[in-house]
Short mmCIF file of C-alpha atoms and ligand atoms in Angstrom, two decimals:
data_model
loop_
_atom_site.label_atom_id
_atom_site.label_comp_id
_atom_site.label_asym_id
_atom_site.label_seq_id
_atom_site.Cartn_x
_atom_site.Cartn_y
_atom_site.Cartn_z
CA MET A 22 19.11 -17.90 -11.19
CA VAL A 23 15.63 -19.35 -10.72
CA TYR A 24 13.39 -17.80 -8.36
CA SER A 25 10.92 -19.37 -6.07
CA ILE A 26 7.76 -17.54 -4.33
CA GLU A 27 9.62 -17.64 -1.04
CA SER A 28 12.49 -15.98 -2.63
CA ALA A 29 10.38 -13.39 -4.52
CA GLN A 30 8.71 -12.35 -1.37
CA SER A 31 11.69 -10.59 -0.06
CA ILE A 32 12.06 -7.91 -2.76
CA PHE A 33 12.09 -4.28 -1.80
CA SER A 34 12.49 -5.63 1.67
CA SER A 35 12.42 -2.14 3.19
CA THR A 36 8.75 -1.25 2.46
CA GLN A 37 7.12 -0.97 5.47
CA VAL A 38 3.67 -2.39 6.48
CA PRO A 39 1.06 -1.07 9.18
CA SER A 40 1.61 -3.45 12.24
CA PRO A 41 -0.88 -2.09 13.77
CA ILE A 42 -3.36 -3.58 11.86
CA PRO A 43 -2.92 -7.10 13.01
CA ALA A 44 -2.16 -5.79 16.58
CA THR A 45 -5.66 -4.07 16.85
CA ILE A 46 -7.35 -6.87 15.63
CA ALA A 47 -5.69 -9.22 18.29
CA LEU A 48 -6.68 -6.52 20.72
CA PHE A 49 -10.46 -6.68 19.46
CA GLU A 50 -10.26 -10.80 19.50
CA GLN A 51 -9.48 -10.53 23.34
CA LEU A 52 -12.88 -8.64 24.00
CA ASN A 53 -15.78 -10.65 25.19
CA VAL A 54 -18.60 -10.81 22.63
CA ASP A 55 -20.90 -7.85 23.76
CA ASP A 56 -17.98 -5.64 23.86
CA LYS A 57 -17.26 -6.84 20.18
CA LEU A 58 -20.35 -6.03 19.04
CA ALA A 59 -20.52 -2.45 21.05
CA LEU A 60 -16.96 -1.77 19.56
CA LEU A 61 -18.09 -2.51 15.83
CA TRP A 62 -21.10 -0.43 16.37
CA PHE A 63 -19.07 2.75 17.93
CA ALA A 64 -16.33 2.39 15.09
CA TYR A 65 -18.74 1.84 12.19
CA THR A 66 -21.12 4.76 13.24
CA GLU A 67 -18.14 7.09 13.19
CA MET A 68 -16.91 5.64 9.67
CA GLY A 69 -20.38 4.44 8.15
CA ARG A 70 -21.76 7.72 7.10
CA SER A 71 -18.90 7.38 4.29
CA ILE A 72 -19.89 3.96 3.13
CA THR A 73 -21.47 4.76 -0.41
CA PRO A 74 -24.92 2.81 -0.56
CA ALA A 75 -24.73 2.11 -4.10
CA ALA A 76 -22.08 -0.30 -3.37
CA VAL A 77 -24.64 -1.97 -0.99
CA GLY A 78 -27.08 -2.25 -4.07
CA ALA A 79 -30.38 -4.73 -3.96
CA ALA A 80 -28.58 -7.29 -6.09
CA ARG A 81 -25.83 -7.47 -3.66
CA LEU A 82 -28.09 -8.82 -1.19
CA GLN A 83 -29.97 -11.55 -3.00
CA PHE A 84 -28.04 -14.31 -0.88
CA ALA A 85 -28.48 -12.43 2.42
CA GLU A 86 -32.02 -11.61 2.26
CA GLY A 87 -33.50 -14.97 3.40
CA LEU A 88 -31.29 -14.64 6.42
CA LEU A 89 -32.26 -11.11 6.90
CA ASN A 90 -36.04 -11.39 6.73
CA GLN A 91 -35.65 -14.38 9.22
CA ILE A 92 -33.75 -12.23 11.67
CA LYS A 93 -36.41 -9.34 11.49
CA GLN A 94 -39.18 -11.72 12.47
CA MET A 95 -37.41 -12.53 15.60
CA SER A 96 -37.68 -11.21 18.94
CA GLN A 97 -34.97 -8.61 20.06
CA ALA A 98 -33.40 -11.18 22.35
CA ASP A 99 -33.02 -13.30 19.69
CA GLN A 100 -31.81 -11.11 17.37
CA LEU A 101 -29.17 -10.28 19.65
CA GLN A 102 -28.09 -13.96 20.24
CA VAL A 103 -27.91 -14.31 16.46
CA MET A 104 -25.51 -11.19 16.34
CA ARG A 105 -23.67 -12.94 19.50
CA ASP A 106 -23.45 -16.35 17.64
CA LEU A 107 -21.73 -14.51 14.33
CA ALA A 108 -19.32 -12.99 16.51
CA ASN A 109 -18.53 -16.03 18.54
CA ARG A 110 -18.31 -18.04 15.48
CA ALA A 111 -20.76 -20.25 17.39
CA ASP A 112 -22.33 -23.55 15.25
CA THR A 113 -25.67 -22.50 14.31
CA PRO A 114 -27.62 -22.75 11.22
CA ILE A 115 -27.55 -18.90 10.42
CA SER A 116 -23.80 -18.89 11.25
CA ARG A 117 -22.88 -21.74 9.12
CA SER A 118 -24.93 -19.87 6.17
CA TYR A 119 -23.07 -16.63 6.85
CA ALA A 120 -19.74 -18.30 6.74
CA ASN A 121 -20.41 -19.34 3.18
CA PHE A 122 -21.34 -15.72 2.08
CA SER A 123 -18.51 -13.89 -0.28
CA VAL A 124 -17.05 -11.29 1.38
CA ASN A 125 -19.21 -8.40 -0.25
CA THR A 126 -22.18 -10.26 1.01
CA LYS A 127 -20.82 -10.27 4.49
CA LEU A 128 -20.14 -6.60 4.54
CA ALA A 129 -23.85 -5.91 2.97
CA PHE A 130 -25.47 -8.18 5.47
CA TRP A 131 -23.97 -5.98 8.42
CA TYR A 132 -24.60 -2.48 6.50
CA GLU A 133 -28.23 -3.91 6.19
CA LEU A 134 -28.49 -5.21 9.87
CA GLY A 135 -26.84 -1.81 10.97
CA GLU A 136 -29.70 -0.03 8.99
CA PHE A 137 -32.23 -2.13 10.58
CA MET A 138 -30.63 -1.04 14.09
CA LYS A 139 -30.98 2.60 13.22
CA GLN A 140 -34.60 1.92 12.29
CA GLY A 141 -35.35 -0.30 15.37
CA ILE A 142 -36.17 -3.12 13.37
CA VAL A 143 -33.10 -5.18 15.03
CA ALA A 144 -32.13 -4.84 18.42
CA PRO A 145 -29.60 -1.69 18.81
CA VAL A 146 -27.01 -1.38 21.35
CA PRO A 147 -29.02 -0.17 24.64
CA SER A 148 -29.24 3.40 24.98
CA GLY A 149 -27.87 3.81 28.37
CA TYR A 150 -24.72 1.22 27.17
CA GLU A 151 -21.46 1.97 29.03
CA MET A 152 -18.04 1.18 27.15
CA SER A 153 -16.06 -1.13 29.30
CA ARG A 154 -12.44 -0.27 29.66
CA GLY A 155 -11.48 -2.87 27.02
CA VAL A 156 -13.76 -1.52 24.16
CA GLN A 157 -12.45 1.87 24.92
CA ILE A 158 -8.72 0.77 24.31
CA VAL A 159 -9.70 -0.98 21.07
CA LEU A 160 -11.45 1.82 20.04
CA ASP A 161 -8.69 4.42 21.06
CA ALA A 162 -6.23 1.69 18.96
CA ILE A 163 -8.30 2.13 15.95
CA LYS A 164 -8.74 5.72 15.97
CA GLN A 165 -4.97 5.86 15.77
CA LEU A 166 -5.00 4.28 12.60
CA ASP A 167 -5.59 6.23 8.85
CA ALA A 168 -8.99 5.92 7.51
CA GLY A 169 -7.63 2.99 5.09
CA GLN A 170 -6.39 0.96 7.90
CA GLN A 171 -9.45 1.48 9.99
CA ILE A 172 -11.64 0.17 7.11
CA THR A 173 -9.42 -2.76 7.14
CA VAL A 174 -9.71 -3.53 10.28
CA LEU A 175 -13.50 -3.41 10.28
CA ARG A 176 -13.70 -5.32 6.93
CA ASN A 177 -11.14 -8.29 8.76
CA THR A 178 -13.67 -8.72 11.66
CA VAL A 179 -16.79 -8.94 9.60
CA VAL A 180 -15.13 -11.74 7.21
CA ASP A 181 -13.78 -13.86 10.07
CA MET A 182 -17.36 -14.01 11.63
CA GLY A 183 -19.36 -17.29 11.04
CA PHE A 184 -19.13 -20.83 11.86
CA GLY A 185 -16.63 -22.91 9.31
CA ASP A 186 -13.55 -22.89 7.64
CA VAL A 187 -14.53 -21.51 4.47
CA VAL A 188 -12.23 -20.00 2.10
CA VAL A 189 -14.57 -17.05 1.37
CA SER A 190 -12.95 -16.67 -2.03
CA SER A 191 -13.84 -20.26 -3.22
CA SER A 192 -17.62 -19.72 -1.54
CA PRO A 193 -19.95 -20.76 -4.46
CA GLN A 194 -21.60 -17.54 -4.51
CA VAL A 195 -18.50 -15.49 -5.70
CA ASP A 196 -19.31 -16.67 -9.31
CA ALA A 197 -23.20 -16.02 -9.20
CA GLU A 198 -22.94 -12.74 -7.95
CA PRO A 199 -23.26 -9.45 -10.05
CA LEU A 200 -20.18 -7.26 -10.41
CA PHE A 201 -20.32 -3.96 -8.49
CA PRO A 202 -21.63 -1.24 -10.20
CA ARG A 203 -19.23 1.51 -10.62
CA THR A 204 -20.16 4.76 -9.99
CA GLU A 205 -17.52 6.50 -11.44
CA PRO A 206 -15.14 4.93 -14.60
CA ALA A 207 -11.70 4.35 -12.95
CA PRO A 208 -8.97 5.79 -15.02
CA THR A 209 -8.17 2.90 -17.71
CA LYS A 210 -5.57 4.59 -19.47
CA ILE A 211 -2.44 4.39 -17.10
CA THR A 212 0.88 6.35 -16.61
CA VAL A 213 3.27 5.93 -13.68
CA LYS A 214 6.02 7.98 -12.91
CA GLY A 215 9.19 5.91 -13.55
CA ILE A 216 7.59 2.96 -14.86
CA THR A 217 7.55 1.96 -18.59
CA GLU A 218 6.87 -1.97 -18.17
CA PRO A 219 3.73 -2.84 -20.28
CA THR A 220 2.68 -5.69 -18.31
CA VAL A 221 2.62 -3.67 -15.08
CA LEU A 222 0.68 -1.09 -16.70
CA SER A 223 -1.96 -3.53 -18.28
CA TYR A 224 -2.48 -5.04 -14.65
CA ILE A 225 -3.10 -1.92 -13.29
CA GLU A 226 -5.88 -0.95 -16.25
CA ALA A 227 -7.40 -4.58 -16.35
CA LEU A 228 -8.16 -4.18 -12.64
CA ASN A 229 -9.71 -0.86 -13.02
CA LYS A 230 -12.13 -2.33 -15.73
CA ASP A 231 -12.77 -5.53 -13.84
CA ASP A 232 -11.36 -7.51 -16.53
CA PHE A 233 -9.95 -10.38 -14.60
CA ASP A 234 -9.06 -12.68 -17.48
CA ALA A 235 -7.05 -9.89 -19.00
CA ALA A 236 -5.13 -9.45 -15.50
CA ILE A 237 -4.70 -13.44 -15.67
CA ALA A 238 -3.28 -13.79 -18.68
CA LEU A 239 -0.23 -11.09 -17.59
CA PHE A 240 0.60 -14.05 -15.11
CA THR A 241 3.00 -16.87 -15.50
CA PRO A 242 0.97 -20.55 -14.82
CA ASP A 243 2.82 -20.73 -11.52
CA GLY A 244 2.51 -17.14 -11.02
CA ALA A 245 1.31 -15.60 -7.38
CA LEU A 246 -0.40 -13.02 -5.97
CA GLN A 247 -0.03 -12.09 -2.07
CA PRO A 248 -2.75 -9.84 -1.08
CA PRO A 249 -2.14 -7.53 2.18
CA PHE A 250 -1.46 -9.79 5.19
CA GLN A 251 -2.09 -12.95 3.70
CA LYS A 252 -0.36 -16.22 2.13
CA PRO A 253 0.40 -15.93 -1.72
CA ILE A 254 -2.42 -17.37 -3.94
CA VAL A 255 -1.06 -19.77 -6.75
CA GLY A 256 -2.17 -20.39 -10.22
CA TYR A 257 -4.57 -19.00 -12.76
CA GLU A 258 -7.93 -20.42 -11.37
CA ALA A 259 -7.19 -19.22 -7.55
CA ILE A 260 -5.90 -15.83 -8.89
CA LYS A 261 -9.09 -15.48 -10.86
CA ARG A 262 -11.25 -16.64 -8.22
CA TYR A 263 -9.58 -14.19 -5.68
CA MET A 264 -9.95 -11.47 -7.75
CA ARG A 265 -13.43 -12.04 -8.76
CA ALA A 266 -14.38 -12.13 -4.98
CA GLU A 267 -11.87 -9.14 -3.56
CA ALA A 268 -10.69 -6.95 -6.35
CA GLN A 269 -14.12 -5.94 -7.86
CA GLY A 270 -15.04 -2.45 -8.42
CA LEU A 271 -11.36 -1.22 -7.06
CA ASN A 272 -10.44 2.35 -8.31
CA ILE A 273 -6.59 2.19 -8.68
CA LEU A 274 -4.53 5.63 -8.78
CA PRO A 275 -1.24 4.63 -9.11
CA GLN A 276 1.68 7.42 -8.56
CA GLU A 277 5.34 6.25 -8.89
CA GLY A 278 7.58 3.31 -9.14
CA ILE A 279 10.96 1.75 -9.81
CA SER A 280 12.09 -0.94 -11.98
CA GLU A 281 15.24 -2.69 -11.89
CA GLU A 282 16.75 -5.38 -14.15
CA LEU A 283 18.14 -8.58 -12.69
CA GLN A 284 20.77 -10.79 -13.87
CA ASN A 285 18.97 -13.00 -16.00
CA GLY A 286 16.69 -10.56 -17.82
CA SER A 287 13.68 -10.79 -15.04
CA LYS A 288 12.97 -7.41 -13.32
CA GLN A 289 11.69 -6.42 -10.04
CA VAL A 290 9.20 -3.15 -10.36
CA LYS A 291 7.73 -1.75 -7.27
CA VAL A 292 4.77 1.05 -7.58
CA THR A 293 3.03 2.65 -5.10
CA GLY A 294 -0.29 4.48 -4.83
CA ILE A 295 -3.90 4.80 -3.88
CA VAL A 296 -6.46 2.35 -4.38
CA GLN A 297 -10.45 3.06 -3.32
CA THR A 298 -12.80 0.11 -2.25
CA PRO A 299 -16.17 0.71 -4.02
CA TRP A 300 -17.66 0.52 -0.50
CA PHE A 301 -16.10 3.79 0.38
CA GLY A 302 -15.28 5.47 -2.95
CA VAL A 303 -13.48 8.70 -2.86
CA ASN A 304 -14.02 8.70 0.93
CA VAL A 305 -11.36 6.64 1.76
CA GLY A 306 -7.90 5.90 -0.13
CA MET A 307 -5.90 3.31 1.06
CA ASN A 308 -1.85 3.88 0.64
CA ILE A 309 -0.54 0.55 -1.25
CA SER A 310 2.43 -0.82 -2.83
CA TRP A 311 2.75 -3.57 -5.54
CA ARG A 312 5.81 -5.60 -5.50
CA PHE A 313 6.22 -7.24 -9.00
CA LEU A 314 8.72 -10.06 -9.79
CA LEU A 315 8.35 -10.16 -13.78
CA ASN A 316 10.29 -13.04 -15.90
CA SER A 317 12.56 -12.37 -18.87
CA GLU A 318 9.23 -12.37 -20.79
CA GLY A 319 7.56 -9.77 -18.90
CA LYS A 320 5.35 -12.22 -17.30
CA ILE A 321 4.22 -12.01 -13.53
CA PHE A 322 6.01 -14.50 -11.49
CA PHE A 323 5.39 -12.60 -8.28
CA VAL A 324 2.89 -9.75 -7.01
CA ALA A 325 2.70 -8.68 -3.40
CA ILE A 326 0.14 -6.41 -2.60
CA ASP A 327 0.70 -4.50 0.67
CA MET A 328 -0.94 -1.90 2.75
CA LEU A 329 1.67 0.84 3.57
CA ALA A 330 2.43 2.00 7.29
CA SER A 331 2.27 5.56 6.32
CA PRO A 332 1.74 8.07 3.34
CA ALA A 333 5.85 8.73 3.56
CA GLU A 334 6.02 4.95 2.46
CA LEU A 335 4.44 6.06 -0.84
CA LEU A 336 8.00 7.59 -1.46
CA ASN A 337 9.92 4.72 -0.36
CA LEU A 338 11.05 3.42 -3.67
CA ARG A 339 14.42 1.81 -2.83
CA VAL A 340 15.57 -1.16 -3.90
CA ARG A 341 16.77 -2.70 -0.81
C1 LIG B 19 -23.81 -3.25 12.19
C2 LIG B 19 -22.66 -3.20 13.13
C3 LIG B 19 -22.01 -1.81 12.87
C4 LIG B 19 -22.71 -3.45 14.65
C5 LIG B 19 -22.32 -4.57 14.73
O1 LIG B 19 -22.65 -4.69 16.55
C6 LIG B 19 -21.35 -5.34 14.21
C7 LIG B 19 -20.98 -4.83 12.74
C8 LIG B 19 -19.98 -5.85 12.12
C9 LIG B 19 -21.57 -3.94 12.11
C10 LIG B 19 -21.19 -3.57 10.88
C11 LIG B 19 -19.99 -3.45 10.24
C12 LIG B 19 -20.04 -2.84 8.84
C13 LIG B 19 -21.33 -2.52 7.92
C14 LIG B 19 -18.73 -2.87 8.60
C15 LIG B 19 -18.31 -2.58 7.03
C16 LIG B 19 -16.91 -2.46 6.67
C17 LIG B 19 -16.94 -2.40 5.09
C18 LIG B 19 -17.59 -2.16 4.09
C19 LIG B 19 -15.43 -2.44 5.00
C20 LIG B 19 -14.60 -2.15 3.70
C21 LIG B 19 -13.32 -2.57 3.67
C22 LIG B 19 -12.61 -2.54 2.07
C23 LIG B 19 -11.32 -2.82 1.85
C24 LIG B 19 -10.29 -2.61 3.48
C25 LIG B 19 -10.85 -2.94 0.75
C26 LIG B 19 -9.47 -3.25 0.39
C27 LIG B 19 -9.16 -3.49 -0.89
C28 LIG B 19 -7.48 -3.89 -1.29
C29 LIG B 19 -6.42 -3.34 -0.35
C30 LIG B 19 -7.38 -4.39 -2.38
C31 LIG B 19 -6.29 -4.65 -2.96
C32 LIG B 19 -5.88 -5.49 -4.14
C33 LIG B 19 -5.44 -5.02 -5.13
C34 LIG B 19 -4.51 -3.66 -5.10
C35 LIG B 19 -4.61 -5.68 -6.30
O2 LIG B 19 -3.90 -5.52 -6.88
C36 LIG B 19 -4.93 -7.31 -6.48
C37 LIG B 19 -6.06 -7.87 -5.76
C38 LIG B 19 -6.57 -6.97 -4.14
C39 LIG B 19 -7.79 -7.46 -3.64
C40 LIG B 19 -5.46 -7.84 -3.26
#
């Protein structure tokens, strides 16, 4: 049997992913711009405490520094307008520059703005601000999510800001950016209960070392990686750029897995476990599964990374 990416997408189809994430983002999208900014402020002040400042690192801001300095010099009214323009995806020079930032620079930019807001250097949410009903509804929806899901919502809203249809992983800045410093070394000798496939173990070991060349070498030339809530990314170059942009500094702690041999010598393998992002370190663990389709030579033809609906899903190791 010959596989297509489409058929591979349906392996381990009983894996439950959290629909509240897209639903909460859709609710957020319906807010007016000031409500969006206020919502993010409240969500962030509750979660922001657990950001590990080492992740932000001065080097990470090298591309955002110019914009941040420009914003610092502005009147409070203009600062607020810049933030509205970003959230509205308005066509302004600042909004265009922002859209070209890598994901990590976008996050670092807002982290820094948030710090400036706390220090009074950038216009804060007015002290008498009364939450509208809409903000309350979205905030309540966010509170229902687990911590890993909450930071995913926050991240997606930040990534989507700015003007232009830029594919962030192809941002030219990605290659120039320094790698995230790892505060603690991730485990590099991996064992996963139920899994002996060297490809799968090597994949996790490579990501835990930020060795994206080694990770790519495990794929077939037409292989694909499907990130959470996204379409598959196909081919060595595209996957490598994506990993460079999005997978830096991840701490992957796999727990269990299941592997099934298919008729033509290929295998489907599912692994579940916890992933920590360098932004929140050990403070937030995301429940994740990997669904691999390996060809008869043990190369990765397809891997889908899914955020799981609940911790109970970590134990869902059924084939169908
Ligand atoms: C200033 C403030 C607060 C107010 C203002 O009004 C508006 C905004 C936007 C504000 C600022 C908000 C801030 C600072 C938000 C920061 C959010 C952050 C740092 C979120 C980070 C989230 C990171 C996540 C969810 C990472 C997930 C990574 C995963 C699941 C990786 C998975 C992968 C694996 C496991 C693989 O095997 C292959 C690669 C891949 C990347 C897919």
